[in-house]
Short mmCIF file of C-alpha atoms in Angstrom, two decimals:
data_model
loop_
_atom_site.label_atom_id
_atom_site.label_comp_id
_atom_site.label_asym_id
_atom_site.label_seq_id
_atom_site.Cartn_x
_atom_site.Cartn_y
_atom_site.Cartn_z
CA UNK T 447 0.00 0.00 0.00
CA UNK T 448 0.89 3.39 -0.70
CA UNK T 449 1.75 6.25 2.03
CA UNK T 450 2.73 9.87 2.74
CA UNK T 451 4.97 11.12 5.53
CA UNK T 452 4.75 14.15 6.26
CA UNK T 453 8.11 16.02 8.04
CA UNK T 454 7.13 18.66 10.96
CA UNK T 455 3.62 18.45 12.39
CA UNK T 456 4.22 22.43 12.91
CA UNK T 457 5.76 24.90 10.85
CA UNK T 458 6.22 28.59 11.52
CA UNK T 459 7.07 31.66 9.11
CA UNK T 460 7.08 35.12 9.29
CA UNK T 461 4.82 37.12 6.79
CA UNK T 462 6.93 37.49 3.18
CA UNK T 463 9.13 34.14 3.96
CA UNK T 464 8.88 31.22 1.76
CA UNK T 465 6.92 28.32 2.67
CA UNK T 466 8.28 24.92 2.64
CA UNK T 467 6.31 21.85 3.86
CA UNK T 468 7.60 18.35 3.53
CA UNK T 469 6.06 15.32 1.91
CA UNK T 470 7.57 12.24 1.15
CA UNK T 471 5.80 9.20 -0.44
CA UNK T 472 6.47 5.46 -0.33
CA UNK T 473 4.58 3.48 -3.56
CA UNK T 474 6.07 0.71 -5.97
CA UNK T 475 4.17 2.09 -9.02
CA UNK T 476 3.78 6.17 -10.03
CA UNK T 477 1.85 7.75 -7.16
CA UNK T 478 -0.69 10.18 -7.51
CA UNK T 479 -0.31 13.06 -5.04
CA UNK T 480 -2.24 15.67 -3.82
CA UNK T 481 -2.16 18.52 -1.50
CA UNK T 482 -4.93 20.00 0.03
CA UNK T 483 -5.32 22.55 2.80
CA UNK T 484 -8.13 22.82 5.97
CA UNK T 485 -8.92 25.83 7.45
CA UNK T 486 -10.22 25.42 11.16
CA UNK T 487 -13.51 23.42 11.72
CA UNK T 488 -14.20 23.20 7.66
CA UNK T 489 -13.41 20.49 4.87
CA UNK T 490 -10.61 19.92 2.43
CA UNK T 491 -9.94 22.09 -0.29
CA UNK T 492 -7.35 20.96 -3.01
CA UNK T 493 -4.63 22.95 -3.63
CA UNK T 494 -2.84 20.94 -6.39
CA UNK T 495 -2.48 17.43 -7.94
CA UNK T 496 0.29 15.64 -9.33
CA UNK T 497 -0.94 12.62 -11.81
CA UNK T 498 2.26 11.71 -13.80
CA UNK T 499 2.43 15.18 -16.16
CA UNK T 500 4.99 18.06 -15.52
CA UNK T 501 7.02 17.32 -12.29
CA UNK T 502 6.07 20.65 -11.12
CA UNK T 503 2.57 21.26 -10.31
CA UNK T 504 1.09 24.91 -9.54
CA UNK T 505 -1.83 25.12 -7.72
CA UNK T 506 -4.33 27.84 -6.49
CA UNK T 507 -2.91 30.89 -3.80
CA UNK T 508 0.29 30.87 -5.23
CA UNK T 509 1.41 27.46 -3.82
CA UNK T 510 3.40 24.73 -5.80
CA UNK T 511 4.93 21.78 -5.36
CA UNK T 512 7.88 19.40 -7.39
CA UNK T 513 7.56 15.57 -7.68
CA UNK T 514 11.15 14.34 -7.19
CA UNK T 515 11.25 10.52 -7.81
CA UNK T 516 14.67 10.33 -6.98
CA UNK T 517 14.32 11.99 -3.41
CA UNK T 518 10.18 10.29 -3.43
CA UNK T 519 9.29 13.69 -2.10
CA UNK T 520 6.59 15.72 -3.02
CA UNK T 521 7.15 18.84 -1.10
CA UNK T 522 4.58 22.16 -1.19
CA UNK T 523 6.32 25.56 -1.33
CA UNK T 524 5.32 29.30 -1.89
CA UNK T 525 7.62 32.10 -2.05
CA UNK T 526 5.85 34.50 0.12
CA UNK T 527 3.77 33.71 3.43
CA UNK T 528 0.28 35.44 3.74
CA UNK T 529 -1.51 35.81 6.98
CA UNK T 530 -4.34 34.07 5.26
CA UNK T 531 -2.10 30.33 4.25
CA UNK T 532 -2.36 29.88 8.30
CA UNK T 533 -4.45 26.43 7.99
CA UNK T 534 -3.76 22.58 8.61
CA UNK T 535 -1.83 21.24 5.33
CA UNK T 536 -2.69 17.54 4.39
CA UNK T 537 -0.51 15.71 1.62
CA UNK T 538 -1.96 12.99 0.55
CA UNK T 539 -1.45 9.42 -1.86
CA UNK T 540 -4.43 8.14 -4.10
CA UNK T 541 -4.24 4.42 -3.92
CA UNK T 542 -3.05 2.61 -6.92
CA UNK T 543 -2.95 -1.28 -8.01
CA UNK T 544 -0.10 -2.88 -9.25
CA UNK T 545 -1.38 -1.83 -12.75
CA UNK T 546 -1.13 1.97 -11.52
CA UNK T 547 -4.70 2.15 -11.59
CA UNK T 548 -6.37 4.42 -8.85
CA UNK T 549 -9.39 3.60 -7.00
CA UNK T 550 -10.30 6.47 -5.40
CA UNK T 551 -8.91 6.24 -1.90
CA UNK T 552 -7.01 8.83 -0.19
CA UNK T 553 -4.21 8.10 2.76
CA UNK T 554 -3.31 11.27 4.19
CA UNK T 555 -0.10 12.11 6.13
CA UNK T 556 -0.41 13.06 9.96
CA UNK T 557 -0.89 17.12 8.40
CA UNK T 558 1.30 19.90 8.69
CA UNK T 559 -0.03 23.09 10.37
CA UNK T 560 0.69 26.31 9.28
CA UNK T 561 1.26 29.69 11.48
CA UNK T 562 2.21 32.71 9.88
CA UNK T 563 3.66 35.83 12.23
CA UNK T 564 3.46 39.05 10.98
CA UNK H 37 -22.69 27.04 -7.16
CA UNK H 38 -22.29 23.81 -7.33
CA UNK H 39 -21.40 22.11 -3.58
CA UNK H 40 -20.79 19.17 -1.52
CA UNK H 41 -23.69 20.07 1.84
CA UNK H 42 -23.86 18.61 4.96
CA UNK H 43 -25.94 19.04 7.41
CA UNK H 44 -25.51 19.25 10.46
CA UNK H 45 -22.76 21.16 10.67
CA UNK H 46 -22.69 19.92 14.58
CA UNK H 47 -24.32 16.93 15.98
CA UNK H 48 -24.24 16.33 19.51
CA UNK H 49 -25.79 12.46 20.14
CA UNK H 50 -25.63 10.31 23.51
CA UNK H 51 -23.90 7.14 24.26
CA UNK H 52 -25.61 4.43 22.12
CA UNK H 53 -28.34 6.72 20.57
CA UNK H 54 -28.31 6.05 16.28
CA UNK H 55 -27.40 9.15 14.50
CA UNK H 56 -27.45 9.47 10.85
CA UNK H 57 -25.81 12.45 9.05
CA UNK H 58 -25.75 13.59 5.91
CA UNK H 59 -24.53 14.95 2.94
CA UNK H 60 -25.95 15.92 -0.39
CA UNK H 61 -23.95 17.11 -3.55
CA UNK H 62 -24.99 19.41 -6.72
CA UNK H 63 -21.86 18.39 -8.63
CA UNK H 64 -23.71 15.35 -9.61
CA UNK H 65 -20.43 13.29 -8.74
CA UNK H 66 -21.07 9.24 -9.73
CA UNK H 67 -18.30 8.67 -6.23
CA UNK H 68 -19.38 9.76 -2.86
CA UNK H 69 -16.98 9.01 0.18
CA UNK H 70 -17.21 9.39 4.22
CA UNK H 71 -14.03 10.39 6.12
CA UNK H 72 -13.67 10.25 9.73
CA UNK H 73 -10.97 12.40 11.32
CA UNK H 74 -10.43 12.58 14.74
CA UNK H 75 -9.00 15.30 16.75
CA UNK H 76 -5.46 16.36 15.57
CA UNK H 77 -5.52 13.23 13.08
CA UNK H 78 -5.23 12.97 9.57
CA UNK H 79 -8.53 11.81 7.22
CA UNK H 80 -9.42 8.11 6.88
CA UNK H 81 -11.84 6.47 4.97
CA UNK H 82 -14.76 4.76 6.16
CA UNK H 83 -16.44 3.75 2.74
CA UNK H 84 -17.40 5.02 -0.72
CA UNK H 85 -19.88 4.30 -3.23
CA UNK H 86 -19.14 4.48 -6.96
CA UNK H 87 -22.60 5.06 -8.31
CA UNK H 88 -25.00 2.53 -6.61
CA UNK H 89 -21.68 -0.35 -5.59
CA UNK H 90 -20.62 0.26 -1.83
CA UNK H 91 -17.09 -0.22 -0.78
CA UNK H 92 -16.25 -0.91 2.68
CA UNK H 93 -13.07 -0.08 3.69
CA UNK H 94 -11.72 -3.69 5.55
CA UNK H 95 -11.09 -1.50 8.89
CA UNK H 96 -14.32 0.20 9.42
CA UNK H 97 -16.27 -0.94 12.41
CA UNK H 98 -19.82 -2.69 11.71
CA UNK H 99 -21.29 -0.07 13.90
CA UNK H 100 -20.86 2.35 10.72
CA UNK H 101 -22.95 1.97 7.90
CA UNK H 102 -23.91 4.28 4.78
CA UNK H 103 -27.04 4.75 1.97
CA UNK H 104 -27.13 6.37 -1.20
CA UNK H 105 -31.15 6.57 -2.11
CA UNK H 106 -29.61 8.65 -4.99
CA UNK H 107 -27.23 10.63 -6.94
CA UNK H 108 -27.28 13.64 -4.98
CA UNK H 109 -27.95 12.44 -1.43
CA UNK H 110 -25.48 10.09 0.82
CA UNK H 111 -26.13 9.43 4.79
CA UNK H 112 -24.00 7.81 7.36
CA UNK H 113 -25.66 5.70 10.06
CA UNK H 114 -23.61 5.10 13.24
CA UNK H 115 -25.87 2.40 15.33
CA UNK H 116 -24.80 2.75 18.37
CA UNK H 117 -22.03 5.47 18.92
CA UNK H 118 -19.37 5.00 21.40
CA UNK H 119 -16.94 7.79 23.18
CA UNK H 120 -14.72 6.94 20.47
CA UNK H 121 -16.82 7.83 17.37
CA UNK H 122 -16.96 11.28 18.41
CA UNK H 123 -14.81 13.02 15.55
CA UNK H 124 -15.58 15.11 12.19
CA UNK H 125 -16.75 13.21 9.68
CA UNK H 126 -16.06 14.78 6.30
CA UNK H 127 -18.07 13.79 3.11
CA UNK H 128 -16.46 14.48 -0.36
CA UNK H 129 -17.56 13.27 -4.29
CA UNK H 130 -15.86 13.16 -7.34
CA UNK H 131 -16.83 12.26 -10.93
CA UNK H 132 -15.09 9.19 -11.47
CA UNK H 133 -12.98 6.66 -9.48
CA UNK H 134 -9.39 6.96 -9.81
CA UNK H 135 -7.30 9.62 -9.12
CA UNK H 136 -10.14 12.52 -9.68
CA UNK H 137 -9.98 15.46 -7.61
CA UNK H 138 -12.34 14.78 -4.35
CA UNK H 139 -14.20 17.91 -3.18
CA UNK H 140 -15.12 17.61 0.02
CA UNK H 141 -18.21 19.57 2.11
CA UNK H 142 -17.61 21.51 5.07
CA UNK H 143 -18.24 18.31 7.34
CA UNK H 144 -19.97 17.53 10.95
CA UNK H 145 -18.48 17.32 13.86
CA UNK H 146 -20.00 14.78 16.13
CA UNK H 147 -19.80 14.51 19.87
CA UNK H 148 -21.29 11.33 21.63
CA UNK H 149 -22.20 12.47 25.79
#
């Protein structure tokens, strides 16, 4: 089965800094990756999606995020913090078979949450 | 727009009293999932139903079980709710299985007295 780990279980920045959350992956066939982001007592919204295309994937709010088979890392970056990317950051694996076919599910890493100082 | 709903947003049931929740979608999605995610815990999938087929996931206790009367509606039955259970339980859809984007609704946080 596929998994996510994901490094730091808090990050802090300062307002302007870069952003730099870390995913790592562990799956015999091509993954399909995903982050999304939670803001406090709400759902999931997707920020981006890697499915075997370009190797670096933008997403929405100026986030993006590089799929580095050699390192199995899928780690979500921005160049400059905004008050408003303070959330709870989930990366997260779409199951595959051994054909690379996805059914659907999503295993999540532990989430990464976000504080931004101004 | 188009939206994943559930409702309620907060359901507050006691020890071993059912409670159903539920979640309708205007996306007209053919998958429909439930998460549970429990304080401070990542997202993990109870069951999903790809059109009319249910899939249990081979962890999820008996106590949990799920109906789709249709395309747009989806409820989750917990029988007999323990301390345990109490967590947010997050429905999402997409338009096919596979590795389609899942949009989730804002989900409902249950607490069991």
């Amino acid at each position: 089965a596929q998994s996510v780990t994901q490094l730091g279980s808090h990050v802090s920045v300062s307002e302007g800094a870069l952003v730099l959350l870390r995913c790592n992956y562990s799956s015999s066939v091509p993954p399909y990756l995903f982050w999304y982001v939670q803001y406090p007592n709400q759902g999931l919204q997707l920020l981006l999606k890697y499915t075997s295309a370009a190797t670096l994937v933008k997403g929405i709010n100026g986030f993006e995020a590089e799929f580095k088979k050699s390192e199995t890392s899928f780690h979500l970056t921005k160049p400059s913090a905004h008050m408003s990317d303070a959330a709870e950051y989930f990366c997260a694996v779409s199951e595959t078979n051994a054909g690379g076919t996805s059914y659907g599910k999503l295993t999540f890493g532990q989430g990464t949450i976000l504080t931004v100082h101004p | 727009d188009a939206m994943v709903i559930q409702n309620p947003r907060y359901q507050v049931t006691q020890f071993g009293k059912p409670v159903t929740l539920s979640c309708s979608q205007t996306l007209n999605h053919n998958v429909m999932y439930w998460y549970q995610q429990k304080s401070s815990q990542a997202p993990k999938l109870l069951f999903h139903y790809y059109d009319k087929d249910f899939n249990n996931e081979a962890d999820t206790p008996d106590n949990f079980q799920s109906r789709r009367p249709n395309t747009s509606f989806c409820f989750l039955d917990i029988r007999s709710p323990g301390l345990g259970d109490a967590a947010m339980y997050l429905c999402a859809t997409s338009r096919r299985q596979g590795a389609d984007t899942q949009y989730f609704g804002p989900g409902t946080r249950l607490t069991v007295l």
